[in-house]
Amino acid sequence: MPLHHLCEPVELAPGISVWAERVVHGPKSTRLDRFPHYHGVGELVVFDEAAGSFWLDGEEARLDPPCLVYVPPMCHHDYNLEPGQKSWTLIQIDPAIIADLAHTLPEIDLTHPFVGAPDRMQMEHIRSLCSLLLQISQATPQASIVIKTIELILWLAAATRSTSPTSKAGPKRIALPVDRFRPALEALQADPAHDWSLEDLASRCHMSAPYFSRRFSEIMGMNLTAYIRVYRLQLAARRLVQGREAIGLIAHDAGFSSPAHFAFQFKQRFGLTPRAYRQAGQTRSPNPALRTRA
């Protein structure tokens, strides 16, 4: 059975740094299709009930709830959940928050994925904090207590990090198609404003330009030009709600040729002008995380 595209554009709404939601599937629920993917936000999934397996950056292991899985931004992952009762808490975290927490909590490695196997007491603490986060992230999403709560949750989650393989045979390395594009994606992340050409990025991946173009579209679900545009817009959107920098400067740093071009592309993507998006981020009422298409 063919798999879906590996790229899942997940964007938090303006002004939202952390979003939490509870997911429950009843005892008659069917198997959840595989969906190997990655996204720009970080993710923590606290599983209460589920049977199946998961992949983190190409390593496969069994899912053994109660457990948790931390996935940093741009890390390829997938869940294969069997039929029956399933429940978990999903927490999505803005990558800028993760970068800040990496300095606040240097003892926790938030740049790599990990699996946690909490004991009963640890799980009770994590569930209590998740319940608090579910309330405050929806009622007062911009409050500083939201950041403090996710900091505590991540600190507790890291303390449950498994030191032994989660399956008897140990993790199994699975090569994902997107792995071949890592050099290109890392180059774009390092210098998003650079005028990247198809030939430049294809050569970094040791592919011909036509082959790179075709495979990139197949795997990512969008062509290279669209991917670069979406990535730049996501970076710009984050800066708009984080400070009061001039919109023209943000547009330039993100690689857009002019503020007018940036404003046009931004409104097409988000449905708001950059200025309106910034204002919404400062005064918004709580809404779920936005999942948008390229």
Tab-separated table of C-alpha atoms in Angstrom, residues 18-20 132-144 146 284-288:
chain	number	residue	atom	x	y	z
A	18	VAL	CA	2.442	25.346	22.799
A	19	TRP	CA	-0.729	23.456	21.953
A	20	ALA	CA	-2.088	20.366	23.705
A	132	LEU	CA	-2.976	21.405	33.532
A	133	LEU	CA	-1.437	22.166	30.142
A	134	LEU	CA	-4.642	21.122	28.354
A	135	GLN	CA	-6.536	23.717	30.384
A	136	ILE	CA	-4.148	26.645	30.315
A	137	SER	CA	-2.932	26.259	26.708
A	138	GLN	CA	-6.524	26.689	25.523
A	139	ALA	CA	-7.704	29.253	28.080
A	140	THR	CA	-4.600	31.476	28.255
A	141	PRO	CA	-2.258	30.326	25.449
A	142	GLN	CA	0.121	33.281	25.827
A	143	ALA	CA	0.578	33.038	29.594
A	144	SER	CA	4.087	32.412	30.908
A	146	VAL	CA	2.273	27.598	29.648
A	284	ARG	CA	-5.810	36.078	19.587
A	285	SER	CA	-8.403	33.943	21.354
A	286	PRO	CA	-7.595	30.237	21.732
A	287	ASN	CA	-8.115	27.952	18.741
A	288	PRO	CA	-6.677	24.551	17.793
